[in-house]
Tab-separated table of C-alpha atoms and ligand atoms in Angstrom:
chain	number	residue	atom	x	y	z
A	27	MET	CA	17.736	-23.921	-68.705
A	28	PHE	CA	15.787	-26.085	-71.101
A	29	ILE	CA	12.120	-25.423	-71.838
A	30	GLN	CA	10.277	-28.625	-72.708
A	31	GLN	CA	6.894	-28.852	-74.423
A	32	ASN	CA	3.919	-31.015	-73.508
A	33	ILE	CA	5.287	-32.695	-70.406
A	34	SER	CA	3.390	-35.065	-68.105
A	35	LEU	CA	3.185	-33.858	-64.514
A	36	LYS	CA	2.338	-37.333	-63.182
A	37	HIS	CA	5.612	-37.778	-61.301
A	38	ARG	CA	5.745	-34.106	-60.341
A	39	ASN	CA	2.666	-33.995	-58.105
A	40	THR	CA	2.172	-36.281	-55.102
A	41	PHE	CA	-1.472	-36.999	-56.037
A	42	GLY	CA	0.027	-38.663	-59.131
A	43	ILE	CA	-2.414	-36.929	-61.483
A	44	ASP	CA	-1.463	-37.489	-65.113
A	45	ALA	CA	-2.067	-33.974	-66.430
A	46	TYR	CA	0.143	-32.226	-68.992
A	47	ALA	CA	1.938	-28.899	-68.954
A	48	LYS	CA	2.181	-26.981	-72.229
A	49	GLU	CA	5.698	-25.898	-71.211
A	50	PHE	CA	7.932	-27.167	-68.418
A	51	VAL	CA	11.228	-25.831	-67.145
A	52	GLU	CA	13.456	-26.822	-64.244
A	53	ILE	CA	15.419	-24.008	-62.628
A	54	SER	CA	18.476	-24.873	-60.570
A	55	LYS	CA	20.195	-21.490	-60.242
A	56	VAL	CA	19.004	-18.044	-59.145
A	57	GLU	CA	20.627	-16.512	-62.267
A	58	GLU	CA	18.531	-18.818	-64.485
A	59	LEU	CA	15.400	-17.683	-62.718
A	60	VAL	CA	16.328	-14.040	-63.251
A	61	VAL	CA	16.884	-14.717	-66.976
A	62	LEU	CA	13.620	-16.648	-67.268
A	63	VAL	CA	11.592	-13.914	-65.624
A	64	GLY	CA	13.358	-11.225	-67.666
A	65	SER	CA	12.961	-12.906	-71.034
A	66	PHE	CA	9.573	-14.577	-70.822
A	67	ASN	CA	7.400	-11.732	-69.657
A	68	LEU	CA	5.782	-13.779	-66.922
A	69	THR	CA	3.472	-10.904	-65.945
A	70	GLU	CA	1.553	-11.574	-69.163
A	71	ARG	CA	1.809	-15.361	-69.202
A	72	LYS	CA	0.156	-18.156	-67.339
A	73	PHE	CA	2.688	-19.898	-65.104
A	74	LEU	CA	2.786	-22.178	-62.106
A	75	VAL	CA	5.745	-22.634	-59.765
A	76	ILE	CA	6.081	-26.050	-58.179
A	77	GLY	CA	8.504	-27.598	-55.735
A	78	GLY	CA	7.687	-31.132	-54.605
A	79	GLY	CA	4.123	-30.824	-55.974
A	80	SER	CA	2.847	-32.016	-52.606
A	81	ASN	CA	0.121	-29.479	-51.984
A	82	ILE	CA	-1.596	-29.170	-55.359
A	83	LEU	CA	-4.510	-30.815	-57.094
A	84	ILE	CA	-4.209	-30.466	-60.867
A	85	THR	CA	-7.707	-30.656	-62.318
A	86	LYS	CA	-6.817	-30.141	-65.994
A	87	ASP	CA	-3.885	-29.871	-68.383
A	88	PHE	CA	-1.933	-26.689	-67.649
A	89	ASP	CA	-2.033	-24.330	-70.591
A	90	GLY	CA	1.052	-22.358	-69.579
A	91	MET	CA	4.560	-22.748	-68.165
A	92	VAL	CA	5.255	-24.955	-65.142
A	93	ILE	CA	8.451	-23.849	-63.387
A	94	LYS	CA	10.003	-26.412	-61.068
A	95	ASN	CA	12.284	-24.718	-58.577
A	96	THR	CA	15.221	-26.979	-57.698
A	97	ILE	CA	17.670	-24.282	-56.556
A	98	LYS	CA	19.771	-25.944	-53.839
A	99	GLY	CA	22.085	-24.853	-51.044
A	100	ILE	CA	22.082	-24.561	-47.251
A	101	GLU	CA	24.267	-22.124	-45.350
A	102	LYS	CA	24.686	-20.820	-41.815
A	103	ILE	CA	24.596	-17.058	-42.239
A	104	LYS	CA	25.155	-15.865	-38.675
A	105	GLU	CA	25.038	-16.918	-35.055
A	106	ASP	CA	25.173	-15.557	-31.536
A	107	THR	CA	25.431	-17.364	-28.230
A	108	ASP	CA	21.838	-18.635	-28.330
A	109	PHE	CA	20.738	-18.716	-31.946
A	110	VAL	CA	21.857	-19.642	-35.411
A	111	TRP	CA	20.419	-18.244	-38.643
A	112	VAL	CA	20.273	-20.888	-41.371
A	113	LYS	CA	19.397	-20.072	-44.954
A	114	SER	CA	18.055	-22.748	-47.285
A	115	MET	CA	17.473	-22.269	-50.975
A	116	ALA	CA	13.907	-22.959	-52.113
A	117	GLY	CA	14.632	-26.178	-54.008
A	118	GLU	CA	15.910	-28.146	-51.013
A	119	VAL	CA	13.668	-31.013	-49.925
A	120	TRP	CA	12.014	-29.868	-46.676
A	121	HIS	CA	12.648	-33.032	-44.671
A	122	GLU	CA	16.314	-33.158	-45.731
A	123	PHE	CA	16.692	-29.582	-44.534
A	124	VAL	CA	15.062	-30.505	-41.198
A	125	LEU	CA	17.464	-33.457	-40.839
A	126	TYR	CA	20.434	-31.186	-41.623
A	127	CYS	CA	19.332	-28.829	-38.809
A	128	ILE	CA	18.815	-31.690	-36.342
A	129	GLY	CA	22.194	-33.192	-37.283
A	130	ASN	CA	23.864	-29.878	-36.446
A	131	GLY	CA	21.987	-29.429	-33.171
A	132	TYR	CA	19.851	-26.514	-34.411
A	133	ALA	CA	16.476	-26.754	-32.670
A	134	GLY	CA	13.034	-25.595	-33.715
A	135	LEU	CA	12.041	-27.612	-36.769
A	136	GLU	CA	11.950	-31.113	-35.253
A	137	ASN	CA	8.130	-31.193	-34.939
A	138	LEU	CA	7.932	-30.485	-38.661
A	139	SER	CA	9.852	-33.627	-39.652
A	140	LEU	CA	8.741	-35.634	-42.683
A	141	ILE	CA	6.366	-33.000	-44.068
A	142	PRO	CA	6.503	-33.553	-47.834
A	143	GLY	CA	7.536	-30.786	-50.223
A	144	TYR	CA	10.317	-28.295	-50.790
A	145	VAL	CA	11.588	-25.469	-48.569
A	146	GLY	CA	10.302	-22.772	-50.960
A	147	ALA	CA	6.726	-23.956	-50.607
A	148	ALA	CA	6.815	-24.099	-46.802
A	149	PRO	CA	6.115	-20.379	-46.175
A	150	MET	CA	3.355	-20.262	-48.802
A	151	GLN	CA	1.008	-22.085	-46.468
A	152	ASN	CA	2.908	-21.729	-43.190
A	153	ILE	CA	3.292	-25.495	-42.878
A	154	GLY	CA	2.538	-26.892	-39.460
A	155	ALA	CA	2.256	-30.067	-37.448
A	156	TYR	CA	2.238	-31.280	-33.842
A	157	GLY	CA	1.961	-27.853	-32.251
A	158	ALA	CA	4.543	-26.060	-34.429
A	159	GLU	CA	4.343	-23.882	-37.528
A	160	ILE	CA	7.178	-22.443	-39.562
A	161	LYS	CA	6.198	-18.934	-38.516
A	162	ASP	CA	7.591	-19.843	-35.042
A	163	THR	CA	11.164	-20.098	-36.396
A	164	PHE	CA	10.923	-18.210	-39.687
A	165	ASP	CA	13.247	-15.205	-39.902
A	166	ALA	CA	12.994	-13.948	-43.502
A	167	LEU	CA	12.719	-14.999	-47.115
A	168	GLU	CA	13.948	-13.751	-50.438
A	169	ALA	CA	11.676	-13.781	-53.465
A	170	LEU	CA	12.000	-12.673	-57.051
A	171	GLU	CA	9.416	-10.048	-57.848
A	172	ILE	CA	8.033	-10.952	-61.278
A	173	GLU	CA	7.199	-7.391	-62.319
A	174	SER	CA	10.528	-5.747	-61.458
A	175	GLY	CA	12.820	-8.780	-61.753
A	176	GLU	CA	14.333	-7.823	-58.402
A	177	ILE	CA	15.010	-9.961	-55.345
A	178	ILE	CA	12.942	-8.659	-52.434
A	179	SER	CA	13.198	-9.599	-48.741
A	180	PHE	CA	10.170	-10.388	-46.592
A	181	THR	CA	10.239	-10.407	-42.797
A	182	ASN	CA	8.087	-12.726	-40.703
A	183	GLU	CA	5.536	-9.956	-40.192
A	184	GLN	CA	5.434	-9.058	-43.886
A	185	CYS	CA	4.543	-12.662	-44.773
A	186	LYS	CA	1.250	-12.267	-42.834
A	187	PHE	CA	1.311	-15.855	-41.643
A	188	GLY	CA	-1.902	-17.446	-40.418
A	189	TYR	CA	-3.203	-20.998	-40.122
A	190	ARG	CA	-2.042	-22.525	-43.443
A	191	GLU	CA	-2.006	-18.968	-44.834
A	192	SER	CA	0.454	-16.315	-45.944
A	193	ILE	CA	0.544	-13.237	-48.138
A	194	PHE	CA	1.689	-15.525	-50.986
A	195	LYS	CA	-1.691	-17.299	-51.050
A	196	ASN	CA	-3.518	-13.960	-50.974
A	197	GLU	CA	-2.581	-10.455	-52.145
A	198	ALA	CA	0.923	-11.466	-53.315
A	199	LYS	CA	-0.305	-14.569	-55.176
A	200	GLY	CA	1.448	-15.041	-58.530
A	201	LYS	CA	3.645	-11.962	-58.001
A	202	TYR	CA	6.767	-13.531	-56.487
A	203	ILE	CA	8.870	-16.648	-56.780
A	204	ILE	CA	10.407	-17.651	-53.452
A	205	VAL	CA	14.170	-18.129	-53.788
A	206	SER	CA	15.397	-18.786	-50.230
A	207	VAL	CA	14.125	-19.016	-46.665
A	208	THR	CA	16.074	-18.206	-43.480
A	209	PHE	CA	15.218	-19.709	-40.100
A	210	LYS	CA	16.319	-18.544	-36.669
A	211	LEU	CA	17.038	-21.751	-34.790
A	212	SER	CA	18.001	-22.305	-31.204
A	213	LYS	CA	21.221	-23.745	-29.834
A	214	ASN	CA	19.416	-24.499	-26.560
A	215	PRO	CA	16.447	-26.689	-27.438
A	216	LYS	CA	13.110	-25.757	-25.921
A	217	LEU	CA	11.148	-28.845	-26.854
A	218	ASN	CA	7.485	-28.653	-27.752
A	219	ILE	CA	6.123	-32.038	-26.771
A	220	SER	CA	2.739	-30.991	-25.446
A	221	TYR	CA	0.984	-32.804	-28.278
A	222	GLY	CA	-0.382	-36.039	-26.777
A	223	ALA	CA	0.675	-38.266	-29.667
A	224	ILE	CA	4.327	-37.160	-29.298
A	225	GLN	CA	4.346	-37.923	-25.567
A	226	GLN	CA	2.852	-41.352	-26.181
A	227	MET	CA	5.384	-42.152	-28.906
A	228	LEU	CA	8.331	-41.019	-26.712
A	229	GLU	CA	7.025	-43.242	-23.927
A	230	LYS	CA	6.642	-46.132	-26.331
A	231	ASN	CA	10.244	-45.577	-27.493
A	232	GLY	CA	11.388	-45.592	-23.842
A	233	VAL	CA	12.693	-42.004	-24.004
A	234	SER	CA	12.494	-39.986	-20.774
A	235	ASN	CA	14.861	-37.099	-21.505
A	236	PRO	CA	14.290	-36.411	-25.214
A	237	SER	CA	16.705	-34.724	-27.603
A	238	ILE	CA	15.568	-32.945	-30.784
A	239	LYS	CA	16.451	-36.139	-32.660
A	240	ASP	CA	14.155	-38.163	-30.345
A	241	VAL	CA	11.300	-35.730	-30.991
A	242	SER	CA	11.945	-35.888	-34.739
A	243	ASP	CA	11.983	-39.709	-34.623
A	244	ALA	CA	8.693	-39.697	-32.687
A	245	VAL	CA	7.065	-37.353	-35.228
A	246	ILE	CA	8.335	-39.496	-38.110
A	247	ALA	CA	6.884	-42.628	-36.477
A	248	ILE	CA	3.494	-40.950	-35.871
A	249	ARG	CA	3.283	-39.634	-39.434
A	250	LYS	CA	4.256	-43.021	-40.884
A	251	SER	CA	1.616	-44.745	-38.763
A	252	LYS	CA	-1.322	-42.747	-40.082
A	253	LEU	CA	-0.409	-40.740	-43.153
A	254	PRO	CA	-0.080	-42.615	-46.452
A	255	ASP	CA	3.253	-42.434	-48.299
A	256	PRO	CA	2.592	-40.547	-51.569
A	257	LEU	CA	5.042	-42.858	-53.351
A	258	ILE	CA	2.687	-45.743	-52.590
A	259	LEU	CA	-0.721	-44.028	-52.498
A	260	GLY	CA	-1.190	-40.650	-54.195
A	261	ASN	CA	-2.235	-37.879	-51.779
A	262	ALA	CA	-1.459	-34.315	-50.740
A	263	GLY	CA	-1.709	-34.601	-46.952
A	264	SER	CA	-4.701	-32.922	-45.350
A	265	PHE	CA	-7.047	-31.936	-48.153
A	266	PHE	CA	-9.161	-29.526	-46.076
A	267	LYS	CA	-8.300	-27.032	-43.357
A	268	ASN	CA	-9.726	-27.523	-39.886
A	269	PRO	CA	-12.630	-25.037	-39.750
A	270	GLU	CA	-13.081	-22.393	-37.063
A	271	ILE	CA	-16.496	-21.686	-35.593
A	272	SER	CA	-17.772	-19.462	-32.787
A	273	GLU	CA	-18.000	-20.819	-29.258
A	274	ALA	CA	-21.798	-20.437	-29.362
A	275	GLN	CA	-22.037	-22.549	-32.514
A	276	PHE	CA	-19.683	-25.095	-30.967
A	277	LEU	CA	-21.792	-25.449	-27.814
A	278	LYS	CA	-24.890	-25.940	-29.943
A	279	LEU	CA	-23.164	-28.648	-31.993
A	280	LYS	CA	-21.769	-30.276	-28.854
A	281	SER	CA	-25.260	-30.677	-27.406
A	282	GLN	CA	-26.249	-32.519	-30.577
A	283	PHE	CA	-22.930	-34.386	-31.094
A	284	PRO	CA	-21.299	-34.806	-27.646
A	285	GLN	CA	-18.188	-36.497	-29.117
A	286	ILE	CA	-17.339	-33.593	-31.440
A	287	VAL	CA	-13.583	-32.786	-31.458
A	288	GLY	CA	-12.685	-29.092	-31.088
A	289	TYR	CA	-10.191	-26.905	-29.259
A	290	PRO	CA	-10.065	-23.174	-28.504
A	291	VAL	CA	-7.789	-20.916	-30.567
A	292	ALA	CA	-6.386	-17.437	-29.858
A	293	SER	CA	-9.280	-15.616	-31.559
A	294	GLY	CA	-11.691	-17.092	-28.995
A	295	ASN	CA	-13.200	-19.339	-31.659
A	296	ILE	CA	-13.142	-23.116	-31.647
A	297	LYS	CA	-11.206	-25.082	-34.242
A	298	LEU	CA	-12.930	-28.316	-35.229
A	299	ALA	CA	-11.160	-31.471	-36.382
A	300	ALA	CA	-12.263	-31.744	-40.015
A	301	GLY	CA	-11.126	-35.398	-40.012
A	302	TRP	CA	-13.708	-36.171	-37.320
A	303	LEU	CA	-16.513	-34.352	-39.185
A	304	ILE	CA	-15.679	-36.232	-42.397
A	305	GLU	CA	-15.488	-39.564	-40.579
A	306	GLN	CA	-18.923	-38.977	-39.005
A	307	CYS	CA	-20.352	-38.489	-42.484
A	308	GLY	CA	-19.237	-42.033	-43.319
A	309	TRP	CA	-16.344	-41.206	-45.666
A	310	LYS	CA	-13.418	-42.708	-43.761
A	311	GLY	CA	-11.963	-45.602	-45.768
A	312	LYS	CA	-14.694	-45.277	-48.398
A	313	GLN	CA	-13.613	-45.757	-52.011
A	314	VAL	CA	-15.386	-43.921	-54.851
A	315	GLY	CA	-14.045	-45.056	-58.216
A	316	ASN	CA	-10.283	-44.539	-58.060
A	317	THR	CA	-10.528	-42.024	-55.210
A	318	GLY	CA	-11.336	-42.093	-51.523
A	319	ALA	CA	-10.825	-40.743	-48.015
A	320	HIS	CA	-7.957	-42.569	-46.313
A	321	LYS	CA	-8.775	-45.404	-43.891
A	322	ASP	CA	-6.606	-44.016	-41.047
A	323	GLN	CA	-7.076	-40.262	-41.581
A	324	ALA	CA	-10.301	-39.159	-43.270
A	325	LEU	CA	-8.886	-35.667	-43.933
A	326	VAL	CA	-6.458	-37.157	-46.456
A	327	LEU	CA	-7.975	-37.832	-49.887
A	328	VAL	CA	-6.196	-40.452	-51.964
A	329	ASN	CA	-5.728	-41.565	-55.553
A	330	TYR	CA	-5.932	-45.368	-55.700
A	331	GLY	CA	-4.380	-45.175	-59.177
A	332	GLY	CA	-5.458	-43.536	-62.412
A	333	ALA	CA	-7.792	-40.970	-60.854
A	334	THR	CA	-8.136	-37.652	-62.632
A	335	GLY	CA	-7.890	-34.388	-60.751
A	336	ASN	CA	-11.565	-33.790	-61.471
A	337	GLU	CA	-12.547	-37.097	-59.867
A	338	ILE	CA	-10.715	-36.100	-56.690
A	339	TRP	CA	-12.246	-32.641	-56.822
A	340	SER	CA	-15.708	-34.125	-57.259
A	341	LEU	CA	-15.151	-36.394	-54.212
A	342	ALA	CA	-13.948	-33.350	-52.244
A	343	MET	CA	-17.094	-31.414	-53.161
A	344	ASP	CA	-19.335	-34.344	-52.146
A	345	ILE	CA	-17.518	-34.521	-48.799
A	346	GLN	CA	-17.810	-30.767	-48.305
A	347	LYS	CA	-21.545	-30.933	-49.047
A	348	SER	CA	-22.231	-33.776	-46.635
A	349	VAL	CA	-20.321	-32.052	-43.798
A	350	GLN	CA	-22.290	-28.879	-44.513
A	351	GLU	CA	-25.601	-30.779	-44.429
A	352	LYS	CA	-24.873	-32.742	-41.256
A	353	PHE	CA	-23.103	-30.088	-39.171
A	354	GLY	CA	-23.839	-26.748	-40.884
A	355	VAL	CA	-20.046	-26.195	-41.084
A	356	THR	CA	-18.109	-25.344	-44.248
A	357	ILE	CA	-14.767	-27.079	-44.728
A	358	ASN	CA	-12.476	-25.434	-47.276
A	359	PRO	CA	-9.566	-26.976	-49.196
A	360	GLU	CA	-6.068	-26.531	-47.858
A	361	VAL	CA	-4.579	-27.879	-51.084
A	362	ASN	CA	-4.090	-25.462	-53.999
A	363	ILE	CA	-6.467	-26.267	-56.829
A	364	VAL	CA	-4.978	-25.740	-60.296
B	27	LIG	N1	-9.850	-37.469	-36.355
B	27	LIG	C1	-10.916	-38.321	-36.490
B	27	LIG	N2	-11.035	-39.028	-37.649
B	27	LIG	C2	-10.132	-38.943	-38.652
B	27	LIG	C3	-9.036	-38.063	-38.511
B	27	LIG	C4	-8.913	-37.336	-37.341
B	27	LIG	O1	-11.753	-38.443	-35.616
B	27	LIG	O2	-10.301	-39.619	-39.661
B	27	LIG	C5	-9.685	-36.721	-35.099
B	27	LIG	C6	-8.541	-37.318	-34.264
B	27	LIG	O3	-9.002	-38.317	-33.452
B	27	LIG	C7	-8.042	-36.152	-33.480
B	27	LIG	C8	-8.355	-34.951	-34.364
B	27	LIG	O4	-9.265	-35.407	-35.358
B	27	LIG	O5	-8.768	-36.012	-32.302
B	27	LIG	C9	-7.104	-34.350	-34.984
B	27	LIG	O6	-6.469	-35.322	-35.800
B	27	LIG	P1	-4.890	-35.249	-36.137
B	27	LIG	O7	-4.111	-35.145	-34.897
B	27	LIG	O8	-4.596	-36.361	-37.068
B	27	LIG	O9	-4.698	-33.873	-36.850
B	27	LIG	P2	-5.534	-33.084	-37.957
B	27	LIG	O10	-6.153	-31.899	-37.321
B	27	LIG	O11	-6.423	-34.009	-38.707
B	27	LIG	C10	-3.555	-31.483	-38.525
B	27	LIG	C11	-2.842	-30.996	-39.744
B	27	LIG	C12	-1.842	-32.026	-40.237
B	27	LIG	C13	-0.851	-32.316	-39.115
B	27	LIG	C14	-1.630	-32.808	-37.899
B	27	LIG	C15	-0.764	-33.049	-36.698
B	27	LIG	C16	-4.422	-29.513	-40.838
B	27	LIG	C17	-5.330	-29.294	-41.994
B	27	LIG	N3	-3.799	-30.684	-40.788
B	27	LIG	O12	-4.340	-32.606	-38.917
B	27	LIG	O13	-1.124	-31.460	-41.317
B	27	LIG	O14	0.093	-33.287	-39.505
B	27	LIG	O15	-2.622	-31.808	-37.515
B	27	LIG	O16	-0.381	-31.848	-36.127
B	27	LIG	O17	-4.275	-28.628	-40.007
B	27	LIG	C18	-1.212	-31.233	-43.679
B	27	LIG	O18	-1.394	-30.037	-43.495
B	27	LIG	O19	-1.151	-31.731	-44.836
B	27	LIG	C19	-1.106	-32.114	-42.530
B	27	LIG	C20	-0.987	-33.437	-42.654
């Protein structure tokens, strides 16, 4: 464990923001994490845990300790005739973990292929795509409690998962460092290919009886076709969450904007496509200084090179304001603002 001073975070966040951390440490073993938490009194200090840095917008230099969790390891911890329980340490790259599961015939994560980031960050915001969320296959996680220095287990229920939400973004924020995540995966794939784009891609690939690998390949192809690669164009995926409104408000909006994109959710509300709202406000493909809303997916804000976190934040606020003015709907960031 080596604590470095004044380190650029440019290559440690997928927006590519060149902000500095006062202190930076990379942790590759659970024991190191226990020592760090025990000896640095993190309850009193400002700290930020990062994995792949793929869901943060850093708006200023970080006047505290940035802890990059790179603890690795994947293990099958138990199985029965139908399921297998696979535990991944938090510092594994998410997509590599997904590929490991697919390679071994463990089903359930294939729709979540190619999502950027590390395994430890996945439960924080209950990552989701193409009709699946990790809460569907999540069994438990282990996290280091900062105050006691102990490793605590959380069940699926205890994580209070919601749409891009968990207890770790709310009441447990800043109190735990996720160490490992265990998934309950199926030996008998029950594919989830209801999402139109997946069906179209499978058809295009000439696949009629898809395997989990075929579904994963289709998801990878869809993502590559419309989401920019952070290595080429800085971004953090969807910047805003899709907002929920009441059915009454939706019907009112629909009479004014017949093309509006929305679908019912369990609560009885309607979830609107934020990308559509943003596009209708004229932002899609628009460049403002070094920032902009992506040309193929308006929900993804991008850094064309050299943008500061504040410039991206200012663009985000302008977008939020124009959506509010045109539709009377508030869109809130999905990305964590630091
Ligand atoms: N749309 C537009 N214009 C745009 C973008 C989208 O009209 O510029 C419309 C599309 O035509 C479509 C609808 O909006 O009818 C939904 O678009 P899409 O399928 O691309 O999904 P999304 O709702 O924009 C969500 C997730 C993504 C995930 C996709 C696929 C959120 C905030 N985002 O995006 O997750 O990959 O669904 O399941 O829920 C992420 O969280 O970073 C992320 C990329």
